[in-house]
XYZ file of C-alpha atoms in Angstrom:
360
model
C 26.425 -29.270 43.161
C 27.752 -25.843 42.675
C 31.190 -26.449 42.762
C 30.795 -29.836 40.692
C 29.617 -27.534 38.273
C 31.878 -24.755 38.074
C 34.847 -28.207 38.349
C 33.231 -29.077 34.938
C 32.571 -25.245 33.534
C 36.072 -24.690 34.207
C 37.400 -28.227 32.692
C 35.167 -28.099 29.075
C 36.135 -24.234 28.630
C 40.002 -25.117 28.938
C 39.272 -28.360 26.521
C 37.938 -25.405 24.161
C 41.077 -23.180 23.934
C 42.979 -25.897 23.107
C 43.005 -25.399 19.056
C 42.400 -28.514 17.581
C 41.922 -28.067 13.711
C 42.357 -31.307 11.934
C 46.496 -32.319 11.926
C 46.896 -29.925 14.853
C 44.909 -32.775 17.664
C 48.061 -33.181 20.152
C 47.844 -30.545 22.809
C 44.135 -31.286 22.990
C 44.593 -34.788 23.251
C 47.163 -34.518 25.736
C 44.384 -32.632 28.276
C 41.750 -35.159 27.448
C 44.393 -38.231 28.432
C 44.949 -35.859 31.604
C 41.064 -35.446 32.172
C 40.784 -39.307 31.502
C 43.205 -40.455 34.055
C 41.768 -37.848 36.721
C 38.410 -39.360 36.067
C 39.552 -43.255 37.193
C 39.873 -44.991 33.444
C 41.875 -47.505 33.936
C 43.936 -47.485 30.538
C 44.621 -44.823 28.567
C 46.660 -44.197 25.606
C 47.574 -42.594 22.596
C 47.477 -45.328 19.450
C 49.472 -45.030 16.363
C 47.520 -42.112 14.031
C 47.121 -40.337 17.009
C 43.647 -41.087 18.600
C 43.099 -41.039 22.756
C 41.964 -44.320 24.104
C 40.443 -44.366 27.160
C 39.262 -47.283 28.752
C 37.412 -49.375 31.387
C 35.341 -52.613 32.567
C 35.621 -56.298 32.236
C 32.169 -57.137 31.145
C 30.736 -59.463 28.196
C 29.841 -56.869 25.651
C 31.874 -53.878 24.502
C 30.311 -50.480 23.957
C 32.374 -47.622 22.499
C 31.848 -44.153 22.921
C 33.185 -42.109 20.041
C 33.079 -38.846 19.630
C 36.166 -36.710 17.377
C 38.881 -33.521 19.198
C 39.647 -32.410 15.729
C 37.467 -29.149 14.608
C 37.181 -27.077 11.352
C 40.087 -23.836 11.088
C 39.062 -20.534 12.278
C 39.797 -20.079 16.391
C 36.552 -18.273 17.748
C 37.059 -16.471 21.660
C 36.491 -18.444 24.480
C 33.615 -17.687 26.996
C 30.708 -17.666 28.954
C 28.197 -14.926 27.837
C 25.145 -15.822 30.709
C 23.973 -19.662 29.525
C 26.124 -20.007 26.776
C 29.552 -21.050 26.030
C 31.487 -20.201 22.920
C 34.365 -21.585 21.336
C 35.608 -23.649 18.154
C 34.180 -27.008 19.081
C 31.942 -26.085 21.460
C 29.145 -27.998 19.358
C 31.193 -29.927 17.082
C 32.200 -32.089 18.775
C 33.951 -31.509 21.934
C 30.888 -30.761 23.772
C 30.008 -34.269 23.123
C 33.482 -35.639 23.964
C 33.578 -34.042 26.996
C 29.878 -35.092 27.995
C 30.880 -38.601 26.764
C 33.660 -38.591 29.024
C 32.183 -37.570 31.821
C 29.012 -39.320 31.934
C 31.050 -42.835 31.315
C 32.889 -42.003 34.559
C 29.878 -41.136 36.656
C 28.399 -44.850 36.315
C 32.077 -46.527 35.737
C 31.652 -48.433 39.678
C 28.056 -48.978 38.599
C 28.702 -50.688 35.303
C 32.282 -52.060 35.176
C 31.132 -55.713 36.124
C 28.795 -55.672 33.482
C 30.142 -54.209 30.197
C 33.807 -52.870 28.618
C 33.903 -49.205 28.043
C 36.052 -47.322 25.124
C 35.803 -43.607 24.870
C 37.765 -42.662 21.718
C 38.863 -39.316 21.312
C 39.084 -39.326 17.518
C 41.528 -37.464 15.304
C 40.870 -36.432 11.777
C 37.187 -36.821 11.213
C 36.919 -32.880 9.684
C 39.328 -34.003 7.171
C 39.754 -37.777 5.802
C 38.670 -39.690 8.815
C 41.891 -41.179 9.323
C 41.510 -41.978 12.740
C 38.133 -43.969 11.794
C 39.718 -45.467 8.980
C 42.620 -46.759 11.318
C 40.529 -48.638 13.712
C 38.748 -49.910 11.319
C 41.708 -51.286 9.200
C 42.950 -52.951 12.889
C 39.563 -54.439 13.074
C 38.491 -52.454 16.257
C 34.580 -54.217 16.449
C 32.898 -53.489 19.615
C 29.522 -54.863 20.299
C 27.935 -51.484 19.798
C 28.944 -47.791 19.092
C 27.538 -44.311 20.165
C 29.173 -41.777 17.450
C 29.461 -38.251 19.342
C 28.102 -35.671 17.318
C 25.735 -32.550 17.840
C 21.962 -33.453 18.006
C 20.409 -30.933 19.994
C 20.162 -32.945 23.287
C 16.721 -34.863 22.740
C 17.562 -35.979 18.485
C 18.747 -39.468 17.778
C 20.163 -39.992 14.661
C 19.446 -43.047 12.568
C 20.407 -41.937 8.817
C 23.356 -40.025 7.441
C 23.492 -38.964 3.479
C 26.598 -40.219 1.881
C 28.739 -38.151 0.351
C 31.044 -37.679 -3.380
C 33.873 -35.352 -3.067
C 34.856 -34.206 -6.746
C 37.885 -32.151 -7.577
C 37.164 -30.457 -11.278
C 39.805 -28.710 -13.671
C 38.702 -26.940 -17.123
C 40.859 -25.341 -19.466
C 40.393 -22.857 -22.199
C 42.617 -20.540 -24.827
C 41.362 -17.522 -22.747
C 40.972 -14.830 -24.968
C 39.803 -11.310 -25.165
C 36.149 -11.502 -23.623
C 34.458 -9.135 -26.031
C 35.367 -11.268 -28.943
C 32.654 -13.296 -30.558
C 34.734 -15.962 -32.114
C 36.385 -16.798 -28.825
C 35.623 -20.515 -27.487
C 34.034 -21.480 -24.483
C 35.951 -20.068 -21.346
C 37.272 -22.392 -18.584
C 34.632 -21.335 -16.858
C 31.958 -21.056 -18.927
C 32.568 -25.050 -19.543
C 32.329 -25.611 -15.656
C 29.191 -23.865 -15.723
C 27.543 -26.103 -18.370
C 28.947 -29.242 -16.278
C 27.406 -27.523 -12.824
C 24.059 -27.052 -14.549
C 24.150 -31.062 -15.278
C 25.263 -32.223 -11.575
C 22.701 -30.037 -10.414
C 19.552 -31.042 -12.103
C 20.902 -34.640 -10.953
C 21.609 -33.408 -7.806
C 19.408 -30.347 -6.824
C 18.609 -30.833 -3.422
C 15.361 -29.869 -2.866
C 14.911 -32.048 0.164
C 16.625 -34.986 2.478
C 15.397 -38.024 0.097
C 17.024 -35.973 -2.870
C 20.780 -35.690 -3.945
C 22.301 -32.306 -3.426
C 25.386 -30.863 -5.346
C 27.103 -27.905 -3.658
C 30.086 -26.062 -4.897
C 32.745 -25.657 -2.049
C 35.890 -23.796 -3.763
C 36.331 -22.142 -7.204
C 39.224 -20.233 -8.496
C 39.784 -19.351 -11.676
C 40.357 -16.135 -14.064
C 43.848 -13.916 -13.949
C 42.599 -10.747 -14.813
C 39.174 -8.647 -15.463
C 39.704 -8.251 -19.194
C 40.800 -11.574 -20.079
C 38.712 -15.231 -20.212
C 39.688 -17.300 -17.899
C 42.141 -20.662 -19.099
C 42.131 -22.505 -16.287
C 39.482 -23.296 -12.870
C 39.588 -25.614 -10.629
C 36.795 -26.784 -8.274
C 35.826 -28.707 -5.599
C 31.900 -30.067 -5.585
C 30.293 -31.844 -2.255
C 27.695 -34.120 -3.557
C 25.181 -35.695 -0.496
C 23.666 -38.861 -1.640
C 20.425 -40.024 0.380
C 19.877 -43.482 1.294
C 17.771 -45.684 -1.028
C 14.231 -45.657 -0.543
C 10.651 -45.728 -2.609
C 10.669 -41.901 -3.659
C 14.687 -42.004 -4.795
C 14.810 -45.468 -5.643
C 18.343 -45.721 -6.506
C 21.269 -47.077 -4.589
C 24.417 -45.183 -3.868
C 26.650 -47.154 -6.670
C 23.877 -46.393 -9.090
C 24.126 -42.625 -8.476
C 28.084 -42.578 -8.312
C 27.982 -44.180 -11.787
C 25.488 -41.624 -13.063
C 27.821 -38.842 -11.629
C 31.187 -40.127 -13.189
C 29.306 -40.389 -16.714
C 28.455 -36.626 -16.118
C 31.453 -35.478 -15.492
C 33.161 -37.922 -18.233
C 31.468 -36.586 -21.054
C 32.134 -32.882 -20.109
C 35.408 -31.423 -21.691
C 36.845 -31.075 -18.054
C 38.987 -32.988 -16.179
C 37.874 -34.544 -12.937
C 38.964 -36.958 -10.007
C 36.942 -38.615 -7.340
C 38.718 -37.289 -4.128
C 36.164 -39.503 -1.584
C 33.130 -41.527 -1.400
C 31.333 -42.217 1.413
C 28.369 -44.242 2.005
C 24.667 -43.132 3.132
C 23.751 -45.131 6.041
C 20.624 -45.910 8.110
C 19.325 -48.132 10.998
C 16.340 -49.234 12.683
C 15.261 -47.552 15.997
C 14.977 -50.825 17.070
C 18.666 -51.368 17.084
C 19.469 -52.079 21.253
C 22.058 -48.774 21.442
C 19.319 -46.741 19.595
C 16.606 -47.939 22.515
C 19.012 -47.233 25.243
C 19.467 -43.569 24.401
C 16.042 -43.076 23.462
C 15.082 -44.270 26.956
C 17.874 -41.594 28.453
C 16.407 -39.614 27.326
C 12.869 -40.096 28.731
C 14.265 -40.706 32.068
C 16.003 -37.233 31.812
C 12.522 -36.110 31.367
C 12.540 -35.186 27.496
C 10.984 -36.603 24.312
C 13.604 -38.058 22.115
C 13.214 -38.072 18.684
C 14.858 -40.088 15.333
C 16.736 -37.776 13.490
C 17.747 -37.968 9.998
C 21.029 -36.021 9.406
C 21.758 -33.838 5.882
C 25.392 -34.378 6.103
C 27.605 -37.482 7.033
C 30.026 -38.216 10.133
C 31.767 -41.624 10.672
C 29.130 -43.492 11.307
C 28.594 -44.083 7.827
C 32.444 -45.390 8.124
C 32.130 -47.908 11.314
C 28.377 -49.133 10.687
C 30.162 -50.982 7.545
C 31.369 -53.402 10.298
C 29.327 -52.547 13.802
C 25.006 -52.594 12.887
C 24.302 -51.710 16.688
C 25.128 -48.225 16.358
C 23.644 -44.173 16.719
C 24.697 -40.600 16.856
C 24.354 -38.546 20.018
C 24.961 -35.641 21.268
C 24.159 -32.467 22.773
C 24.568 -29.011 21.326
C 22.806 -27.376 18.399
C 24.600 -28.902 14.773
C 23.368 -25.635 12.984
C 25.833 -23.979 14.648
C 28.610 -26.266 13.542
C 31.912 -25.129 12.014
C 29.606 -21.424 12.124
C 31.431 -18.138 13.702
C 28.265 -18.308 16.305
C 29.601 -21.366 17.382
C 28.423 -22.522 20.939
C 26.501 -24.308 23.212
C 24.244 -24.098 25.874
C 25.212 -25.058 29.053
C 22.474 -26.617 30.079
C 22.808 -28.672 27.254
C 26.082 -29.812 27.773
C 24.776 -30.652 31.047
C 22.216 -32.899 30.255
C 24.095 -34.532 27.371
C 26.275 -35.646 30.480
C 23.282 -37.441 32.295
C 22.119 -38.799 29.264
C 25.747 -40.638 28.420
C 25.459 -41.646 32.065
C 22.007 -42.776 31.474
C 22.610 -44.440 28.332
C 25.488 -47.171 29.392
C 23.048 -48.326 31.996
C 19.990 -48.955 30.310
C 22.756 -50.641 27.543
C 23.498 -52.513 30.453
C 19.892 -53.675 30.976
C 18.349 -54.246 27.516
C 18.165 -57.593 26.006
């Protein structure tokens, strides 16, 4: 047992050392392919956009395990401190990825006649989701999907908010900041627009849309009003419910109306619909039963962000997200995973596959 634990930690820390920000995933993909071959998957290959596929089984149903291999930029020295492993991606999402790969391999002989397992290490999830979009474009449609995202070992994610990503550009004539006759600067125009957006999306709670500025650039010098401004705005949109009785398209139309009325230019860079699944879905029940059998109490979770679960739900309704790791550490300089949680994730994925093949 100690030897296996040591081997798992060595493999995982080596995976963390393969720095893989979005667009630079190749080295990490090669390493995961090596691991998949070592763990006995029947078929291992890389598709046209760089996703790593590892497949086994010949059963009548197909279960896809889909984590992502890319991370946000910013390398973090990989180290083990006590019961924690630090490194970029430890939580989001190499922890879930590694746990999925190992957990699926542990039950291969037991389930390969009952199910076909697709493990897919996706590229581009932290960017334009090109890995997921490619699979959808190729009509990849398994029976069920588990998305590998951190949910603190007991969280079973059944909902994600949607998103609207805006680019805004404002222009003005500039002028001296002391002059009372100068027209509104580019920054002042933007602030007026932002005030309207924040009123529409204050984000006071989960069921209320939330607008946040993620990037802003304006001005050239301290004694001149900004002539140009560029900003990016991230808007999160909840699933329609009785409290917030507006669907995604209606809200998107309202946002477009607000920015169209403003004197600034805008571009919608991308949209993602919110997703919500029933706790009665087969794969949700399989994950919950696995957590219980491993000695913990599961909890249904609604996430404030979004993931590729939002995209895949358009073609596969039996879908859930789950994974070891504290999601509040995602993208942070303090990103780390508790070793016990990583091992619990491995056991839970393995047990979930067994529960899945036995559930009706």
